[in-house]
Coordinates of C-alpha atoms and ligand atoms in Angstrom, one line a residue:
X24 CA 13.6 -11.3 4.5
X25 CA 13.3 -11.1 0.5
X26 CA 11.1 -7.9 -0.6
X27 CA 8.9 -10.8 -2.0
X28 CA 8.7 -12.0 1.1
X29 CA 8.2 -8.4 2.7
X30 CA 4.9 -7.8 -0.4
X31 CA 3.8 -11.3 0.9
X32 CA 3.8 -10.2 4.5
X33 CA 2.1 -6.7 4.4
X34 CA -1.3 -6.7 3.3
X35 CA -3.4 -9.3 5.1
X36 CA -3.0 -7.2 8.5
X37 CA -3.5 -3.6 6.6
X38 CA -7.0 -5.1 5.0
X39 CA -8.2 -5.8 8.6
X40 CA -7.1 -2.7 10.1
X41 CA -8.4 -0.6 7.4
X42 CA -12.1 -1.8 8.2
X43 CA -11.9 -1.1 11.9
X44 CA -10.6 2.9 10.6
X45 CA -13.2 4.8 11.7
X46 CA -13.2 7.7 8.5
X47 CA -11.6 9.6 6.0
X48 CA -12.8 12.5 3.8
X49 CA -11.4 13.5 0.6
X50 CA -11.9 17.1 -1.1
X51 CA -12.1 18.6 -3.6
X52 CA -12.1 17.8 -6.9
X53 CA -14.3 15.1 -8.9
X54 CA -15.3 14.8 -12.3
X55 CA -16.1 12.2 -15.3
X56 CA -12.7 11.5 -17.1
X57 CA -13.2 10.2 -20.9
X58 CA -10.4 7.9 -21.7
X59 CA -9.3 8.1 -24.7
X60 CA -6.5 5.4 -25.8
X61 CA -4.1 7.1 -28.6
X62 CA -1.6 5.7 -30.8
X63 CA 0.5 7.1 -33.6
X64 CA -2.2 6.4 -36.6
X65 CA -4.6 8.6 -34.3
X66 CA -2.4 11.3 -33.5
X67 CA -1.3 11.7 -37.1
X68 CA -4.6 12.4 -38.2
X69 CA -4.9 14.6 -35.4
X70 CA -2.1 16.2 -36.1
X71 CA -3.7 16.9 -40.6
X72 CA -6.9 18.0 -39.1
X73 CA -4.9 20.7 -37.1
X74 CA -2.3 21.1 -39.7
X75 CA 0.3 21.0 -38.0
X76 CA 4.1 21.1 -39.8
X77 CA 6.7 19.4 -38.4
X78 CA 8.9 22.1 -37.5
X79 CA 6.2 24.3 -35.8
X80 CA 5.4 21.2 -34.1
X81 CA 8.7 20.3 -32.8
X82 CA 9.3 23.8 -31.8
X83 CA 6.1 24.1 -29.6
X84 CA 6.6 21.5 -27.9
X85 CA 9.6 22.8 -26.8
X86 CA 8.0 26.3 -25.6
X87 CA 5.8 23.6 -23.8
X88 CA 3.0 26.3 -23.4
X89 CA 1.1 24.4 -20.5
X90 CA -2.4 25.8 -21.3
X91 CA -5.1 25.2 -24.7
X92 CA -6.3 27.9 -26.5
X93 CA -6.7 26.2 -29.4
X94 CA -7.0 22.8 -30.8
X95 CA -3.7 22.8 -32.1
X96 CA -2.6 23.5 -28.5
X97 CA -4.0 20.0 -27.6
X98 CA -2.0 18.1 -29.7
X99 CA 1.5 19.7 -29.3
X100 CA 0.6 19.1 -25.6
X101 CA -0.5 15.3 -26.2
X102 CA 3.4 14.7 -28.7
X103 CA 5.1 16.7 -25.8
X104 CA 3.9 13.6 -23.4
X105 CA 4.2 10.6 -26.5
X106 CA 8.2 11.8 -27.0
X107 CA 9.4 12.5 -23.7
X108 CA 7.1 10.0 -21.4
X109 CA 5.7 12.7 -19.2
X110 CA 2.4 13.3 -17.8
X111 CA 0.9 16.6 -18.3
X112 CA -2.7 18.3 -17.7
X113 CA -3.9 21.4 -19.3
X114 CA -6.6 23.8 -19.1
X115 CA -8.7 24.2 -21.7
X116 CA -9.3 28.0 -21.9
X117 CA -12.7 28.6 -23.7
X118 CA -15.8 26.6 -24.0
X119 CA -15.4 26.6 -28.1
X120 CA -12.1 24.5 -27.9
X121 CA -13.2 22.1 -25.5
X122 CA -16.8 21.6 -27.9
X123 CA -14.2 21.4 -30.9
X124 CA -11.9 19.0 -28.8
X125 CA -15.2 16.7 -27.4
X126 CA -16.4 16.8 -31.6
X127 CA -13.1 16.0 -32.8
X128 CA -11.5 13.3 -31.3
X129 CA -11.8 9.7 -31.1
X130 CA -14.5 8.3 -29.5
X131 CA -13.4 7.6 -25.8
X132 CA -13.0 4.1 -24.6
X133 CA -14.3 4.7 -21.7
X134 CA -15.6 6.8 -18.8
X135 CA -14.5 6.6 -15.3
X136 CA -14.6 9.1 -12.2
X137 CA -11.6 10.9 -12.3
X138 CA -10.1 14.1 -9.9
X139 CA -8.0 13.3 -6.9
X140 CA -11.1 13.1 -4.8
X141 CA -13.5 11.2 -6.8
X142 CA -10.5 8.4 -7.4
X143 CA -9.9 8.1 -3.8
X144 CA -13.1 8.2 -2.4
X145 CA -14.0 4.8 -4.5
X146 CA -11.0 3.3 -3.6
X147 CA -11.3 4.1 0.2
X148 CA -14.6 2.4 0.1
X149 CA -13.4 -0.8 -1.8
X150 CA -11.3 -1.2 1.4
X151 CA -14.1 -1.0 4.0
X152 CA -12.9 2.2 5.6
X153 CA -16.1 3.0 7.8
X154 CA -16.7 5.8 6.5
X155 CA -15.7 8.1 3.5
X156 CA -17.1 11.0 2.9
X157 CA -16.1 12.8 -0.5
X158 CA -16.6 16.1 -2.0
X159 CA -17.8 17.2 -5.1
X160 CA -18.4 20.6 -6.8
X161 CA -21.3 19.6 -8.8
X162 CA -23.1 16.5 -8.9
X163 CA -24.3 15.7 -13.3
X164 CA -25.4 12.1 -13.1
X165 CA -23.3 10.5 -15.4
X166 CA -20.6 11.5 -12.7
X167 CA -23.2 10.4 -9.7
X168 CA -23.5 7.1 -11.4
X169 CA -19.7 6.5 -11.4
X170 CA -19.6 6.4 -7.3
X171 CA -19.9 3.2 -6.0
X172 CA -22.8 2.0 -4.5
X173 CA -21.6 1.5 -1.1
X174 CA -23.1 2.7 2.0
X175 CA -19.7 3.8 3.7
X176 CA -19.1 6.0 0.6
X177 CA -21.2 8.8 1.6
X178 CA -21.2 12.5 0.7
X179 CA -23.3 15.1 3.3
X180 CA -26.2 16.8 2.1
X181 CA -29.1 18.9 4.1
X182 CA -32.4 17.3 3.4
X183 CA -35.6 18.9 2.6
X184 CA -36.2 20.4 6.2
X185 CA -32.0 21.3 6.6
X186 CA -31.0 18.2 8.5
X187 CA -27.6 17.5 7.4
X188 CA -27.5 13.8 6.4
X189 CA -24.5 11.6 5.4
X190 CA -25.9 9.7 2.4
X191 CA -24.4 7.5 -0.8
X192 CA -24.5 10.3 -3.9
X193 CA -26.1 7.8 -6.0
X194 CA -29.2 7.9 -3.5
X195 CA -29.7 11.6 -3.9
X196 CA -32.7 12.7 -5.6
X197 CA -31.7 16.1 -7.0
X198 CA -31.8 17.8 -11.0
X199 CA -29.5 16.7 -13.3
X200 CA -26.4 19.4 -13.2
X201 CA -23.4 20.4 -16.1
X202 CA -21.4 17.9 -17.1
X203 CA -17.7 18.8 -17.8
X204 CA -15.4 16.2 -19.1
X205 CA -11.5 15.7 -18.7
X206 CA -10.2 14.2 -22.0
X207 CA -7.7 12.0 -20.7
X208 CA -5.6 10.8 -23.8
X209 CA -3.6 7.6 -23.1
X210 CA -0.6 6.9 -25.2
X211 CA 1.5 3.8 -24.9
X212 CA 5.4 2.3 -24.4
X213 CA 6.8 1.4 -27.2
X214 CA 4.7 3.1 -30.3
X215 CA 6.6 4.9 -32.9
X216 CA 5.5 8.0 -34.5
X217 CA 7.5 9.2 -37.9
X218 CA 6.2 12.8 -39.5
X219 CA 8.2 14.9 -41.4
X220 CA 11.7 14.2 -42.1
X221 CA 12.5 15.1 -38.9
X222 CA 10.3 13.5 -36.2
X223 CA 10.8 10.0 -35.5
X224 CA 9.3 9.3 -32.1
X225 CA 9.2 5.9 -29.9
X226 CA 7.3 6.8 -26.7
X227 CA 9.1 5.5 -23.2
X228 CA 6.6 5.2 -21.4
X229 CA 2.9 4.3 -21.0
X230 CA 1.5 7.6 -20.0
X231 CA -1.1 10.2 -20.5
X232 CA -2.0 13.7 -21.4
X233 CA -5.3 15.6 -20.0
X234 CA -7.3 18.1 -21.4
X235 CA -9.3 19.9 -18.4
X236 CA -12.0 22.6 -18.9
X237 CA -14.2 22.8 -15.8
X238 CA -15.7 26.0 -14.6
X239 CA -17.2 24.5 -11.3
X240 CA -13.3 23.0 -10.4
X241 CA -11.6 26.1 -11.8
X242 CA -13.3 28.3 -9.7
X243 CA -12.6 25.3 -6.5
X244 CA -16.6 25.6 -5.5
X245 CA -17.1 24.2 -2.2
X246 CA -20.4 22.0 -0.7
X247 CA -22.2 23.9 1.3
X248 CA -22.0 21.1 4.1
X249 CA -18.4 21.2 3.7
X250 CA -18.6 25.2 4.2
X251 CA -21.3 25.2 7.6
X252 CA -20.2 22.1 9.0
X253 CA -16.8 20.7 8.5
X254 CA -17.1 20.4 12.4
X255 CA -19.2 18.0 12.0
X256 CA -17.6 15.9 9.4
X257 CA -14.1 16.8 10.8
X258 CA -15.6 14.8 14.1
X259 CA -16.0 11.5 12.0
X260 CA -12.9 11.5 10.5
X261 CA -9.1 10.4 11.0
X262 CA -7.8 11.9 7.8
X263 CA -8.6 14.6 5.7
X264 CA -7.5 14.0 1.8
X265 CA -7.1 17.5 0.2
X266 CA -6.0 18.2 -3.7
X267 CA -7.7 20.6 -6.4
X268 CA -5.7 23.8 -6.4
X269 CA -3.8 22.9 -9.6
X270 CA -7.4 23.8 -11.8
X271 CA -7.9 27.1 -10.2
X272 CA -7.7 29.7 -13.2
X273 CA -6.2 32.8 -12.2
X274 CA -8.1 34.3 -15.7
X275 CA -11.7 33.9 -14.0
X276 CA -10.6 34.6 -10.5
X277 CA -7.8 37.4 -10.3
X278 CA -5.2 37.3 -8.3
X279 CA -7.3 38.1 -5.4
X280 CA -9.9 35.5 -6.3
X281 CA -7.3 33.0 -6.2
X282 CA -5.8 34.3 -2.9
X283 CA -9.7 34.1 -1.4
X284 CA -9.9 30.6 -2.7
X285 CA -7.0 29.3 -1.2
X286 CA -7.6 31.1 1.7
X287 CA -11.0 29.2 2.3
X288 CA -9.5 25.9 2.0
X289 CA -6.9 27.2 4.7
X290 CA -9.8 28.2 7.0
X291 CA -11.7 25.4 6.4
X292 CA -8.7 22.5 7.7
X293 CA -8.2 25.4 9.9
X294 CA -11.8 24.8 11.8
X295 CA -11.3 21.0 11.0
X296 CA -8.2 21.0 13.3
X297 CA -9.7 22.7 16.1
X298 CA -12.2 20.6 15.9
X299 CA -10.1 17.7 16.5
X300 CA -6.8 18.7 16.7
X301 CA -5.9 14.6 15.5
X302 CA -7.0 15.0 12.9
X303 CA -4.3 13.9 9.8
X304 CA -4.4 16.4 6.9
X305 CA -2.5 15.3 3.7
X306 CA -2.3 17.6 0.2
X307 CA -2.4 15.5 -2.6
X308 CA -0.5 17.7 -5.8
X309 CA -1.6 17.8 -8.8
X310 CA 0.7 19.6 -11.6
X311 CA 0.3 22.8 -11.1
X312 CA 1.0 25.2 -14.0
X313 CA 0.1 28.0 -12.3
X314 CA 3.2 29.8 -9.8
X315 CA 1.2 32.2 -7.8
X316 CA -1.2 29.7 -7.0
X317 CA 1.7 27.2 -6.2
X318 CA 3.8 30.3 -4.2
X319 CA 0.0 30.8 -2.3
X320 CA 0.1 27.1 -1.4
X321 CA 3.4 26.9 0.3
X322 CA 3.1 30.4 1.9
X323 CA 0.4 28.8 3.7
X324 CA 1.9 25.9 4.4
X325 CA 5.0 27.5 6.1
X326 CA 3.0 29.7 8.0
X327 CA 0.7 27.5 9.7
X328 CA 1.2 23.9 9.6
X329 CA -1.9 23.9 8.0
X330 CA -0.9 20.7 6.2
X331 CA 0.8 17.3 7.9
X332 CA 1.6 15.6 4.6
X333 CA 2.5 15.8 1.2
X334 CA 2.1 13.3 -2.0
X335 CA 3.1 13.7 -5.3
X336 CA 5.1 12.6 -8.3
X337 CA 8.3 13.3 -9.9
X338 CA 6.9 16.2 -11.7
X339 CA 5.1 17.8 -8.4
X340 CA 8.6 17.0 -6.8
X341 CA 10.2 19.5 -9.5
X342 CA 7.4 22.4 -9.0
X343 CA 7.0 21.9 -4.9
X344 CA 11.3 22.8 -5.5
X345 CA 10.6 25.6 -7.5
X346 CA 8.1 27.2 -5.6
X347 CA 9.8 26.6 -1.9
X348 CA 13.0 28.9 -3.3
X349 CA 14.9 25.3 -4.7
X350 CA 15.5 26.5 -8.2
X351 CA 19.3 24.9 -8.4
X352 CA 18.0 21.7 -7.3
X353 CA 14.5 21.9 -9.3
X354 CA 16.5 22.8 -12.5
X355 CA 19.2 19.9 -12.1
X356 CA 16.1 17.2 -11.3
X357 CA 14.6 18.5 -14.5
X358 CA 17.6 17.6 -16.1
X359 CA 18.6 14.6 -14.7
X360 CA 16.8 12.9 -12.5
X361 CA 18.9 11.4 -10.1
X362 CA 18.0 9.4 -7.2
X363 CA 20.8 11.6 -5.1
X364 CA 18.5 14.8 -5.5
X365 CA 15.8 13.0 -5.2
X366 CA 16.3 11.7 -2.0
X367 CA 18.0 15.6 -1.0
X368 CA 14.5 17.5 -2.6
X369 CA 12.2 15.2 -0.5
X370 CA 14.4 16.3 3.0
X371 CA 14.3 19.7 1.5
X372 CA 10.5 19.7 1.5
X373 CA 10.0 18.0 5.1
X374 CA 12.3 21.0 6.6
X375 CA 11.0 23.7 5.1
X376 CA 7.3 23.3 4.8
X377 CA 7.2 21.7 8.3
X378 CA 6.3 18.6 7.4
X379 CA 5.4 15.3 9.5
X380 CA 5.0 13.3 6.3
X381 CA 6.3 13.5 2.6
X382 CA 5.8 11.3 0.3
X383 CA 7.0 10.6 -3.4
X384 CA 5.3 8.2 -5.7
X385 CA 7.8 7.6 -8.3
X386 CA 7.6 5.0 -11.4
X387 CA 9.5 2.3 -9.6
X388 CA 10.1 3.7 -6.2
X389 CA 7.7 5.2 -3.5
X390 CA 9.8 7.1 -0.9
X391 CA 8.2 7.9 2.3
X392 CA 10.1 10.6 4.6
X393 CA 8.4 10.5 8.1
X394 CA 9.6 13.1 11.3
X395 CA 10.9 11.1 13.8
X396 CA 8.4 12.4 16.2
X397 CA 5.6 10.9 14.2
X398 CA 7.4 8.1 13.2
X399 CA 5.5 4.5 14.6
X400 CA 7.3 1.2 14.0
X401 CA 9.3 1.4 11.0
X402 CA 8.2 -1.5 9.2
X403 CA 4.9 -0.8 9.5
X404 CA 5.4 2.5 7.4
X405 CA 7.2 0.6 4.8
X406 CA 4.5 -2.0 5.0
X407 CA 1.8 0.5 4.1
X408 CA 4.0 1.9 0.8
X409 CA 4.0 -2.1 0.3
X410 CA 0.2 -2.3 0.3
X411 CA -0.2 1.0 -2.0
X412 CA 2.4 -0.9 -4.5
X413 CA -0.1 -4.0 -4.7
X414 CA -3.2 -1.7 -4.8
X415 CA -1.7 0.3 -7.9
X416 CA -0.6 -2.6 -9.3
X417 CA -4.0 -4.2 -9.3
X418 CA -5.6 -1.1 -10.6
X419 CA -2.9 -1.1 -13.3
X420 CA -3.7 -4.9 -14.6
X421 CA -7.1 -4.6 -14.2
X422 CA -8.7 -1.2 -13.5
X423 CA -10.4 -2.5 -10.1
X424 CA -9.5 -3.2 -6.6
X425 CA -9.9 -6.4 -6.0
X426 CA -7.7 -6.8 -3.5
X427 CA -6.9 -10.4 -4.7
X428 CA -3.4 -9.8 -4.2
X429 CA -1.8 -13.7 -3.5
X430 CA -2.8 -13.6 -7.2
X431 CA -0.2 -10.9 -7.9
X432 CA 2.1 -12.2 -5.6
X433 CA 1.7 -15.5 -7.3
X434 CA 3.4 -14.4 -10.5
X435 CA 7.2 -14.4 -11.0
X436 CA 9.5 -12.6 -8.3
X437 CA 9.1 -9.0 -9.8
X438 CA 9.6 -7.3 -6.7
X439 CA 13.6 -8.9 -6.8
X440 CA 14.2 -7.4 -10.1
X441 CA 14.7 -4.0 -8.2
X442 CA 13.8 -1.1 -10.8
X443 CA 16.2 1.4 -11.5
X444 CA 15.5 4.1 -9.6
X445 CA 15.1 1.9 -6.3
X446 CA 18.6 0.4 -7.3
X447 CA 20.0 4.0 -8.1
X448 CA 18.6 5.3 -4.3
X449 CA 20.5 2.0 -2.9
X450 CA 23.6 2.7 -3.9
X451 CA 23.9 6.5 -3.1
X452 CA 22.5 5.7 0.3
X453 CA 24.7 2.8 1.0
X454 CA 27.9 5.0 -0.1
X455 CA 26.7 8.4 1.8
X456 CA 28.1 9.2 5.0
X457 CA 24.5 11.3 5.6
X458 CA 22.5 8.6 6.5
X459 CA 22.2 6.2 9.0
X460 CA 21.5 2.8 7.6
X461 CA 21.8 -1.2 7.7
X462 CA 21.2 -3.2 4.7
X463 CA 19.1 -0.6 3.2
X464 CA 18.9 -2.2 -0.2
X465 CA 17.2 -5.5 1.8
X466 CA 15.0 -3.5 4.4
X467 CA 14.4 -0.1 2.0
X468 CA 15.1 1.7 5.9
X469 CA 17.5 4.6 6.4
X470 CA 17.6 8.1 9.0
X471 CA 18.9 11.0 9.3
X472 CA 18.7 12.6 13.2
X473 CA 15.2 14.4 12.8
X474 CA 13.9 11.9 10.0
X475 CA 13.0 8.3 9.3
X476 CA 13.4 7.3 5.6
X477 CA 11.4 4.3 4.0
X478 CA 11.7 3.4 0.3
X479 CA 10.3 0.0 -1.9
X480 CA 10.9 -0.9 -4.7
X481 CA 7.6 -0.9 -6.6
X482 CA 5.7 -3.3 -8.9
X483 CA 5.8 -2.5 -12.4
X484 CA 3.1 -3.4 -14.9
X485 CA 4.4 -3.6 -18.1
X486 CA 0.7 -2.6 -20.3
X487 CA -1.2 -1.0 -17.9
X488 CA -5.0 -0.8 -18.7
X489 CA -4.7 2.9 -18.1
X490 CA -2.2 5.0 -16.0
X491 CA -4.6 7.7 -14.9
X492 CA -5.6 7.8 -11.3
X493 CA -2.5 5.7 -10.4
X494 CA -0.8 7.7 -8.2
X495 CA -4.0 8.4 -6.6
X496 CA -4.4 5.5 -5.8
X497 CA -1.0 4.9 -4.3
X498 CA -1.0 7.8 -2.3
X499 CA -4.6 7.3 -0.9
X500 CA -3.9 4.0 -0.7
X501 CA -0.9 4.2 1.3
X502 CA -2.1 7.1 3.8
X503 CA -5.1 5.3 5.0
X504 CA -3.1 1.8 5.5
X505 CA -0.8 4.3 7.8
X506 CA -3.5 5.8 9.6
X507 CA -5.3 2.0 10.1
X508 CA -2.0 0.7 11.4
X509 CA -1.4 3.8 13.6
X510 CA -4.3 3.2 15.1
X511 CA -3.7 -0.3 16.7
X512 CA 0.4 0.7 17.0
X513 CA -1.2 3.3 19.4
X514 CA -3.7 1.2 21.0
X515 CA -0.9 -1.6 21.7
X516 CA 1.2 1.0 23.1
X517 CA -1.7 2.2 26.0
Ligands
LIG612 C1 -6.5 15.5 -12.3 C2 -7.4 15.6 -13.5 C3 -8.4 14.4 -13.4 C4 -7.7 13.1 -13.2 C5 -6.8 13.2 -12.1 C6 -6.0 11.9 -12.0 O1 -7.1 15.9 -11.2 O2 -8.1 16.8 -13.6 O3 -9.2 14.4 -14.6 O4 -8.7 12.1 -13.0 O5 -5.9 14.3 -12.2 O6 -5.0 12.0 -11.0

């Protein structure tokens, strides 16, 4: 089989079996992105009304300071990601530089939920998952308006008389509350920008930079519902979508505030899982600036098996190898990232945190790492990254899901123009006497003795309409098609 022919074949089963999955919840973090599309004529005058040089410029991005004290901050932070074609988020730290910020810069293009959980919990719904229930810190309405108005998209609530009800946010009839926006600045492929003698810029990729200030998510404040009855909501659900640790601000909470946070979330999967010990908990990352909340993270997730699966980009790869004591192999990745590694850093992360699942949603090439002892029928793993590709894709071309994908399909054979990671993966894998593989360039399938390996090629859109919320999207995407298939692998097998 072609990997056209593999794209053609995955989907029409995986939209069936998502609507028969019973439900999924995803926590924490949801908010209103503003989308701001930048180009070099923007950012220049950005860069005046700052007043910026080009030397103090050039050399701050290279201190790459990671947080925004100042409006200046915010633009060496936004070049940082036009030059070198990397995704970044920041935390604004004080409320006058995010006012100055919302004042100051263009007026967005538009406004979309954003946060891991607010992403997923629309995109679960498009696909007819029975139920999803999502979490939100605070519910403004501009941000209760951007849910979609589905029934099975539903967030729990105790009415009037303290009956806990399962109902679509948009439905609630509660006060307006404070709005917080993430700037989300999108630069694209291809732009030049010359300043100075010295700068001349073309950036590689279509990409974006965020600009975060959000007390509610810095602090991580948790539903009430979620808090008293995650029994309850844990007993409706297959999957468990968790993500939101990278806002928590160690300047408002302390160390020990941060430690308490984390902690809660621990308890709370904890009580989910005795609930119903089933039940599938995946931590979606999100760059995290902070170590000691990243060192937190991973202490609890050696300790308990508190989490069964991990998503996240190349960038999460690099910090997840930092903080699990990988510094050689986190330093040479952030050097050059080589497929080799890559492949090595993933392993890395399924052995020592414990993990069932891993998965890595890079430009080009997903990589799924699966224990053997949870591993179902191989193709239908490497099916599901398939589906996520198509998804993403979709979302890429036209900000929706649609899921008209014979449409995409339809246009010429992209998927057998292999990208260069996938190609670089291929040939190390086909030349190393590690793994276990047939063909792997053809089926995308290789093993070690404790771990299957899947990895696709993925469909690249040349202008996306935006890039943020992409890997959300993938990685949501691409759990809950695993859980649907799961589902009737293990009803077939009874
Ligand atoms: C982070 C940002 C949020 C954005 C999301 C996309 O959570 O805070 O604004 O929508 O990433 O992945």
């Amino acid at each position: 089989m072609s990997w056209s022919q593999i794209y053609n074949s995955c989907y029409q089963e995986i939209l069936k079996e998502l609507t028969r999955l019973d439900g999924i919840a995803v926590g924490f973090n949801t908010n209103v992105d503003a989308i701001i599309e930048f180009n070099s004529t923007t950012i220049l005058e950005l860069i005046g009304k700052v007043g910026l040089d080009s030397l103090s410029l050039y050399e701050r991005i290279l201190k790459w300071k990671g947080a925004i004290d100042k409006p200046a901050d915010f633009v060496v932070g936004l070049c940082g990601c036009f030059e070198k074609g990397k995704a970044s988020e920041w935390l604004i730290q004080n409320d006058e530089t995010y006012h100055y910020l919302l004042n100051n810069l263009p007026i967005p293009n538009s406004f979309r939920i954003g946060g891991q959980a607010g992403i997923m919990a629309n995109i679960l719904a498009e696909f007819g998952i029975q139920q999803v229930i999502v979490h939100t810190a605070t519910l403004p309405y501009q941000l209760t308006n951007l849910f979609l108005k589905k029934k099975n998209l539903v967030i729990p609530y105790y009415d009037k008389k303290g009956k806990l009800t399962f109902i679509n946010p948009r439905k609630l009839k509660i006060k307006d509350q404070p709005l917080y926006f993430h700037i989300i600045a999108e630069v694209k492929r291809n732009d030049t920008l010359h300043f100075g003698d010295t700068i001349k810029w073309k950036c590689p990729r279509d990409n974006r930079f965020i600009a975060t200030y959000d007390p509610p998510n810095f602090e991580l404040q948790i539903m009430d519902a979620f808090q008293k009855d995650i029994e309850v909501i844990a007993e409706r659900i297959s999957g468990f979508i968790i993500s939101g640790f990278h806002m928590l601000e160690q300047k408002r909470l302390g160390k020990t505030g941060l430690i308490e946070k984390i902690d809660t979330i621990v308890s709370l999967v904890e009580r989910a899982k005795k609930q119903k010990p089933s039940l599938f908990i995946h931590l979606e990352l999100s760059s995290t600036k902070n170590d000691f909340v990243l060192d937190q993270i991973y202490k609890n997730s050696k300790t308990g098996e508190y989490w069964d699966s991990i998503g996240c980009n190349e960038r999460e790869l690099i910090e997840l190898l930092r903080a699990i004591g990988e510094k050689k192999l986190a330093n040479d990745l952030n050097k050059d990232f080589q497929q080799e590694n890559v492949l090595l850093g993933c392993l890395k992360i399924c052995e020592k945190l414990n993990l069932k699942r891993f998965h890595l949603h890079q430009f080009g090439c997903y990589i799924l790492i699966v224990s053997k002892e949870h591993a179902i029928d191989r193709e239908l793993h490497r099916n599901s990254l398939c589906f996520a590709s198509l998804a993403a894709t979709e979302k890429a071309l036209t900000g929706e899901i649609l899921q008209a994908y014979d449409l995409i399909l339809e246009q010429p054979a992209f998927t057998e123009k292999f990208s260069k990671p996938f190609r670089e993966l291929a040939k190390h894998i086909t030349a190393s006497e590690t793994y276990i593989k047939a063909n792997f360039i053809l089926n995308g399938f290789a093993e070690t003795p404790e771990y299957l390996i899947c990895a696709i090629p993925s469909i690249i859109v040349d202008k996306p309409v935006f890039t943020v919320g992409l890997g959300d999207t993938i990685s949501s995407t691409a759990l809950a098609a695993e859980l649907a298939l799961r589902k009737k692998y293990m009803k077939n097998k009874k």
